[in-house]
Coordinates of N, CA and C in Angstrom, one line a residue:
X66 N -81.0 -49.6 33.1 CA -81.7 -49.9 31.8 C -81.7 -48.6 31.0
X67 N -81.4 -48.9 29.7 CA -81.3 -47.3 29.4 C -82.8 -47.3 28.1
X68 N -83.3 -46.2 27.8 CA -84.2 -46.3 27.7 C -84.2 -45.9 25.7
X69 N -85.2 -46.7 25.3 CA -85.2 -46.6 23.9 C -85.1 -45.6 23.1
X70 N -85.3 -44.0 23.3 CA -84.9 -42.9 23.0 C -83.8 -42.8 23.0
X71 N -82.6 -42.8 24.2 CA -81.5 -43.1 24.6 C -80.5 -44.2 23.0
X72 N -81.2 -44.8 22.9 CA -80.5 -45.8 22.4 C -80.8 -45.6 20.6
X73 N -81.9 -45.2 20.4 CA -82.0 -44.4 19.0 C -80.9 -43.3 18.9
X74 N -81.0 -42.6 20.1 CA -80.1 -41.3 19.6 C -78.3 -42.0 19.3
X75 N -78.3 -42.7 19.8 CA -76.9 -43.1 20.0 C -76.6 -43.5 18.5
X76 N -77.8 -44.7 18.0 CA -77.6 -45.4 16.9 C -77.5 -44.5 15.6
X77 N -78.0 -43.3 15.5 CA -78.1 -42.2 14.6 C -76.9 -41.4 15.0
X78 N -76.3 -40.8 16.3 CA -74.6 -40.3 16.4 C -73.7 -41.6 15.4
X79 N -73.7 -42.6 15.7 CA -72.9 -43.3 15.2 C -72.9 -43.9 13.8
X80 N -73.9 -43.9 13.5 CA -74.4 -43.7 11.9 C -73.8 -42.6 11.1
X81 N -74.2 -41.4 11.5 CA -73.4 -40.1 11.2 C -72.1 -40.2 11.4
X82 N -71.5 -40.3 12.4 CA -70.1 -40.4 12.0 C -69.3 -41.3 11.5
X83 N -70.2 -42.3 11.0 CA -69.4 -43.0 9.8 C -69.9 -42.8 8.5
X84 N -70.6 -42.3 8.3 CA -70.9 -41.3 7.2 C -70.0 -40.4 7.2
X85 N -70.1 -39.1 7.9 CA -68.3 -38.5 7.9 C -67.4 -38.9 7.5
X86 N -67.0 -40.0 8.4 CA -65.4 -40.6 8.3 C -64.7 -41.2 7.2
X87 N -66.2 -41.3 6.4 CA -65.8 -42.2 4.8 C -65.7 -41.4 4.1
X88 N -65.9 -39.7 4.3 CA -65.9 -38.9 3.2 C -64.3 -38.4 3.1
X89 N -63.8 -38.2 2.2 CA -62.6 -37.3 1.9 C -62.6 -36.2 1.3
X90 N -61.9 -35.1 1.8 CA -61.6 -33.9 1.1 C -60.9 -33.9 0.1
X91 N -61.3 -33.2 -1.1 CA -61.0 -33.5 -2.4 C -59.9 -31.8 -2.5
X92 N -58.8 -32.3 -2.8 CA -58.3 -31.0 -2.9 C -58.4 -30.2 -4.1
X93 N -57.9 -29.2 -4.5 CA -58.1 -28.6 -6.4 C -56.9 -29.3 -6.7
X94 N -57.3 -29.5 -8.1 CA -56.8 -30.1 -9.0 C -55.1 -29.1 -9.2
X95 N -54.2 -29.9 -8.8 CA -52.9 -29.2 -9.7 C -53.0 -29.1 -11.1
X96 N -52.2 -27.9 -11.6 CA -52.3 -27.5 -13.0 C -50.8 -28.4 -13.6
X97 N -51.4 -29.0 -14.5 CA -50.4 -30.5 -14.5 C -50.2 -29.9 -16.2
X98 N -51.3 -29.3 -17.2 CA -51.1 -29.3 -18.7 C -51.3 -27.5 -18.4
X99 N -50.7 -27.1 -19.4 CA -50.2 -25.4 -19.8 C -50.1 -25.0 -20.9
X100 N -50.3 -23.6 -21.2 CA -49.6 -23.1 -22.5 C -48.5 -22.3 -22.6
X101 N -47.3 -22.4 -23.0 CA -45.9 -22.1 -22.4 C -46.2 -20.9 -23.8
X102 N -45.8 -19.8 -23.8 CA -45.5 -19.1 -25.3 C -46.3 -19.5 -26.5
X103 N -47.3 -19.8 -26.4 CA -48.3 -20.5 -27.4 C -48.2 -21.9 -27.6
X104 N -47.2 -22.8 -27.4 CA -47.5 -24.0 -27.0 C -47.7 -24.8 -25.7
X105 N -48.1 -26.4 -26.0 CA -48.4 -27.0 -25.1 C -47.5 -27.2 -24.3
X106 N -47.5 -27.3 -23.2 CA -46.6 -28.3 -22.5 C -47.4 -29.1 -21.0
X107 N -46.8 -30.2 -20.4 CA -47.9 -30.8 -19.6 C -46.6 -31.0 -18.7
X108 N -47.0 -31.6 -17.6 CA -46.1 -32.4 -16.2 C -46.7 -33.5 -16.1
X109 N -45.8 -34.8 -15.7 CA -46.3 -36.1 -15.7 C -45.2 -37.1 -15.1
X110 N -45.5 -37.8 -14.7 CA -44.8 -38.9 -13.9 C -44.1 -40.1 -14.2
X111 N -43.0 -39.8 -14.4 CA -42.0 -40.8 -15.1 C -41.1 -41.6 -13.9
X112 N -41.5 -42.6 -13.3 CA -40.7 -43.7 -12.5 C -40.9 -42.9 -11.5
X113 N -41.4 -42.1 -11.2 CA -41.3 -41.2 -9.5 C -41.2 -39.7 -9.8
X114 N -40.8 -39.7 -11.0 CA -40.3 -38.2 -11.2 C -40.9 -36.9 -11.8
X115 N -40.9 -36.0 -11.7 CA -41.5 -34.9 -12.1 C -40.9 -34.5 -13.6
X116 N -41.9 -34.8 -14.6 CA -41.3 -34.9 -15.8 C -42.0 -33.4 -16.3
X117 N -41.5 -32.8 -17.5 CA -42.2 -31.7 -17.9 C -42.2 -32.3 -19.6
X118 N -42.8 -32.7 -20.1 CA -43.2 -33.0 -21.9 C -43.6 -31.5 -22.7
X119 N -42.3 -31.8 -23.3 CA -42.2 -30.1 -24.4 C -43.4 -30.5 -25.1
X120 N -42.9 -29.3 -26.2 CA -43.8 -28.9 -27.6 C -43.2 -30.6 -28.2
X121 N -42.9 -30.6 -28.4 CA -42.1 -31.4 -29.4 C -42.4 -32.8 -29.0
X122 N -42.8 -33.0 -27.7 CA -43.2 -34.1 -26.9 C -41.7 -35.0 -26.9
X123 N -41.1 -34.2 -26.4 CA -39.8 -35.0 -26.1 C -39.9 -34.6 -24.7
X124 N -39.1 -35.5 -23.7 CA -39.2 -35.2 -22.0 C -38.1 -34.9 -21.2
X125 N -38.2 -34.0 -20.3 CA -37.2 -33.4 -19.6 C -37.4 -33.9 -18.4
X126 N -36.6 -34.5 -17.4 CA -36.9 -35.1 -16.4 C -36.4 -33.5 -15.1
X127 N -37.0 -33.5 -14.3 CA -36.6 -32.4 -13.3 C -36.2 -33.0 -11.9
X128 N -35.4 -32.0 -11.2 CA -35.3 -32.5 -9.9 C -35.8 -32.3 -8.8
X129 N -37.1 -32.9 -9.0 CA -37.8 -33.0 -7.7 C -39.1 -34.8 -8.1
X130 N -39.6 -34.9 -7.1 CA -40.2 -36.1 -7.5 C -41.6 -36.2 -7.9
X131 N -42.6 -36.9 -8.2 CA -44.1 -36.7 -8.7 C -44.7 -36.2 -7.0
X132 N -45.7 -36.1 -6.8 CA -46.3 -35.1 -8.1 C -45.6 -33.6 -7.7
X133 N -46.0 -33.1 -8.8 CA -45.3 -31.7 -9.2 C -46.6 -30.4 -9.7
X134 N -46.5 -29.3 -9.6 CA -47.0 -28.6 -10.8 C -47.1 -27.1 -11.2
X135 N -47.4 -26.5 -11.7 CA -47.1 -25.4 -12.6 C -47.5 -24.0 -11.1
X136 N -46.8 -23.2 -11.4 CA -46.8 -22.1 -10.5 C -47.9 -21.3 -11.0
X137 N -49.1 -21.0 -10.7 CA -50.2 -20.6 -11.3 C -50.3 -18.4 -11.0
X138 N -50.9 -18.1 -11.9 CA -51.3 -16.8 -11.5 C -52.4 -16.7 -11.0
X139 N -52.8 -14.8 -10.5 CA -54.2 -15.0 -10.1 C -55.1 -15.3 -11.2
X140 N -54.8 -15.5 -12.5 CA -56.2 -16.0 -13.0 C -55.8 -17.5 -13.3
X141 N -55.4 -18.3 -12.1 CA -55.4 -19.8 -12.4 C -55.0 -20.0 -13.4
X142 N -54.0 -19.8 -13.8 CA -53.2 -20.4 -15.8 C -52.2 -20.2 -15.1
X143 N -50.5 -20.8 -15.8 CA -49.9 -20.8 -15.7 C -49.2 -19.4 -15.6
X144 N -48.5 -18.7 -14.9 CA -48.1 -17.7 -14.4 C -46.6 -17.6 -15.2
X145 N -46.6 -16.7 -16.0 CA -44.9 -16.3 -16.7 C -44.7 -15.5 -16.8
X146 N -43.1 -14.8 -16.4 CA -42.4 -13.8 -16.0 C -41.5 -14.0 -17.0
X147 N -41.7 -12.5 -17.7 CA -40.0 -12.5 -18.6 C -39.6 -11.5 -18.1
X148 N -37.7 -11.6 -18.1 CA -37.1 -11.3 -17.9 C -36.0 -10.6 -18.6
X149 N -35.1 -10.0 -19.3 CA -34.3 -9.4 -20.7 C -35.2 -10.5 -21.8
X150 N -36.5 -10.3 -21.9 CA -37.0 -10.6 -23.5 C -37.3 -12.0 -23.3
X151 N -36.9 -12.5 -21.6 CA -37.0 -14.2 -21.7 C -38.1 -14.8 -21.0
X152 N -39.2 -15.4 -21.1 CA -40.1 -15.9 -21.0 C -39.4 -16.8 -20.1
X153 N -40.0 -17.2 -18.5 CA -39.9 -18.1 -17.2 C -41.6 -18.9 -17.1
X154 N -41.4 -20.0 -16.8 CA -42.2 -20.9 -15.8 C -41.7 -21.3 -14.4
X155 N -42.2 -21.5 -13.8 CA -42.3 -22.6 -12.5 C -42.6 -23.6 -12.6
X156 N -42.0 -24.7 -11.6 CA -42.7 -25.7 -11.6 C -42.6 -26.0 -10.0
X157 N -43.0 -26.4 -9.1 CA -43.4 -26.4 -8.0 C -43.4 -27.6 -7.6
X158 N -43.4 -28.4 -5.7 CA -43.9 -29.0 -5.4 C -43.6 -28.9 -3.7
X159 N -45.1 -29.0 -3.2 CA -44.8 -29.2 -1.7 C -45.3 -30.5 -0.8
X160 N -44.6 -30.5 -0.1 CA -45.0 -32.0 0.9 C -44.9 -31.5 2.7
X161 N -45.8 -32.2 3.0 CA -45.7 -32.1 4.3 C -45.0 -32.8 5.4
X162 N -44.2 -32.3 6.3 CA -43.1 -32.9 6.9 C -44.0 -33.7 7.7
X163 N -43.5 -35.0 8.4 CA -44.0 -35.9 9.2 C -44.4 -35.2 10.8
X164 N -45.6 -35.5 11.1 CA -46.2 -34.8 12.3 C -45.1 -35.7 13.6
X165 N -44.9 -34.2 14.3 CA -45.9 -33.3 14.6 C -45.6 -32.5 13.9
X166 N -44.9 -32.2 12.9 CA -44.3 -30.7 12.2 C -45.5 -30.3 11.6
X167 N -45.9 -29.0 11.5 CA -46.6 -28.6 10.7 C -46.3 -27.8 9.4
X168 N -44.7 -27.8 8.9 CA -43.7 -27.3 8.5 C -43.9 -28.2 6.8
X169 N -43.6 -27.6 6.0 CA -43.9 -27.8 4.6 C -42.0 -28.1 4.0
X170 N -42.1 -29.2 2.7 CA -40.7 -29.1 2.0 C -41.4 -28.4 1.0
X171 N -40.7 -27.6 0.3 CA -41.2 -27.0 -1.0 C -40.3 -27.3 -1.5
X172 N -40.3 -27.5 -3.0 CA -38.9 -27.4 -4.0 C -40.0 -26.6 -5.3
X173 N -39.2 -25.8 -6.2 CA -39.3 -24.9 -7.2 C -38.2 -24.8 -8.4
X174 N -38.5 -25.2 -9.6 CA -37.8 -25.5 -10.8 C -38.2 -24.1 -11.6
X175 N -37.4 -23.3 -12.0 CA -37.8 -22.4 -13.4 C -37.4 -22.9 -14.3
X176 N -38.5 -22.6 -15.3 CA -37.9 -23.2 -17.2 C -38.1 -21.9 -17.8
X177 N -36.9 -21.7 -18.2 CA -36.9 -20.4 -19.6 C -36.9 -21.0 -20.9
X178 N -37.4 -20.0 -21.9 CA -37.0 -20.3 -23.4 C -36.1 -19.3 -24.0
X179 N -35.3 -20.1 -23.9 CA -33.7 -19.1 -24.9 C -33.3 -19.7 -26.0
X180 N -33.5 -19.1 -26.8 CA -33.3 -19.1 -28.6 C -34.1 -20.3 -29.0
X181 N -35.6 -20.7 -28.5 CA -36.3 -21.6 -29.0 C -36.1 -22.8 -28.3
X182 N -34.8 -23.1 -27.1 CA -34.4 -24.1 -26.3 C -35.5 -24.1 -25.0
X183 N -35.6 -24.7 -24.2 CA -36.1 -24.6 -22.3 C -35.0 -24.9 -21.8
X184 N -34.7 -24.2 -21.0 CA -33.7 -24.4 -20.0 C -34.1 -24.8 -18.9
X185 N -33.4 -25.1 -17.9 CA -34.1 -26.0 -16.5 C -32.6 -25.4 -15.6
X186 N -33.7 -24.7 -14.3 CA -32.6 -24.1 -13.4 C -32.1 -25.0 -12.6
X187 N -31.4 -24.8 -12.0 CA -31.3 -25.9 -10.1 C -32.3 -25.6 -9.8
X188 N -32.8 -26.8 -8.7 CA -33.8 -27.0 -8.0 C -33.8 -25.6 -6.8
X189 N -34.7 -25.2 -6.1 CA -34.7 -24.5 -4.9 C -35.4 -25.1 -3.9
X190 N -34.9 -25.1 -2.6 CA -35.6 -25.8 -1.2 C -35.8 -25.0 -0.2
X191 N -36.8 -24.8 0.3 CA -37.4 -24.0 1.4 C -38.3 -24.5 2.4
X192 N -38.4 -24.1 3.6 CA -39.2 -24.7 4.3 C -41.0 -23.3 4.0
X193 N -42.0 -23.8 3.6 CA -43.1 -23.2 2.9 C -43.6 -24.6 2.3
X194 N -45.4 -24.0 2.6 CA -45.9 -24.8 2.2 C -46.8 -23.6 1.5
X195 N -46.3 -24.7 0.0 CA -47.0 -23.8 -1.3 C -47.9 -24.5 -1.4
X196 N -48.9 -24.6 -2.7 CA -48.3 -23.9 -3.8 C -48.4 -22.3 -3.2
X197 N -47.3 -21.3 -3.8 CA -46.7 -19.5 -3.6 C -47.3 -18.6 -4.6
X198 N -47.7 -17.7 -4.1 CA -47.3 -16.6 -5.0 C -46.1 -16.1 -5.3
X199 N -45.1 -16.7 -5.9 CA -43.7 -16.3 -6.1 C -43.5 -15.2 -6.6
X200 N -42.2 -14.2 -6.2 CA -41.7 -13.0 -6.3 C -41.2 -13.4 -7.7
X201 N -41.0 -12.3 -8.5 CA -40.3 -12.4 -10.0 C -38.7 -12.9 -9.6
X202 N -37.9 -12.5 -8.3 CA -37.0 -13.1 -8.0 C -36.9 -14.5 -8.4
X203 N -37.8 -15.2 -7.7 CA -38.0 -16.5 -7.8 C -38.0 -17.2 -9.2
X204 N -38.5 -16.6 -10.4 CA -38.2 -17.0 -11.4 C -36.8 -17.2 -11.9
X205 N -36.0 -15.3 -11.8 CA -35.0 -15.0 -12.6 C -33.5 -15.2 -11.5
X206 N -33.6 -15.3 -10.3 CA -32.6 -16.0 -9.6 C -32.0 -17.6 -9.6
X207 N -32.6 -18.4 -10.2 CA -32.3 -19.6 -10.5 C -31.3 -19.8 -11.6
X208 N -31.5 -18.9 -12.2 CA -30.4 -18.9 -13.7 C -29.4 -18.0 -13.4
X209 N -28.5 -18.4 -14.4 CA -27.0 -17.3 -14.7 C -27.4 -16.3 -15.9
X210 N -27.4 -15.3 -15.2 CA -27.6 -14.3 -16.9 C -26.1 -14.1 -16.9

């Protein structure tokens, strides 16, 4: 016979951990909207895909899939590196490989502005799990100067 202290404490462990179990960890918010060179630009999800919406609100589709987002500096804003006079972004995204891996896909997009245009590099794949503090490499190796 188990005794009614016994059986309180049990009913309060198990209370609690369903209390727990319902909670979720809320991660930080990815930086989805930006200011590129004094304009706007955002990231957004078109059929699966990692879209980047200019100034002009016209859309550039990228190669990698939702969600996606901006390569941030240490003061949290979008992080940009110029290079010969040319203003870079990032655009990022990492996923976690199916367990047991503990192993990350990353993929990484730069966008430059050349003569008023955004350019869009090849994709890059690495095993890392971002989001990175990326080396200026990382910006200006994607492109052909």
């Amino acid at each position: 016979m188990r005794s009614p202290l016994f059986l309180s404490a049990l009913a309060a462990s198990l209370v609690s951990l369903s209390a727990c179990a319902g909670q979720e960890t809320v991660a930080p918010a990815a930086l989805t909207q930006a200011v590129f060179v004094g304009h706007p630009v955002s990231l957004i999800d078109v059929q699966g895909r990692c879209t980047l919406v200019k100034p002009d609100q016209s859309h550039l589709t990228l190669d990698m899939e939702w969600p996606c987002q901006f390569s941030l500096g240490p003061d949290k804003q979008l992080r940009v590196e110029t290079f010969n006079q040319v203003p870079i972004f990032l655009v990022e995204r990492s996923e976690h490989m199916p367990a047991p891996s503990r192993d990350c896909l990353t993929k990484i997009q730069a966008v430059r502005l050349v003569k008023e245009t955004l350019e869009v590099s090849d994709v890059s794949q690495f095993a890392s799990c971002g989001p990175g503090q990326w080396d200026q490499k990382m910006y200006t190796a994607l492109f052909r100067w």
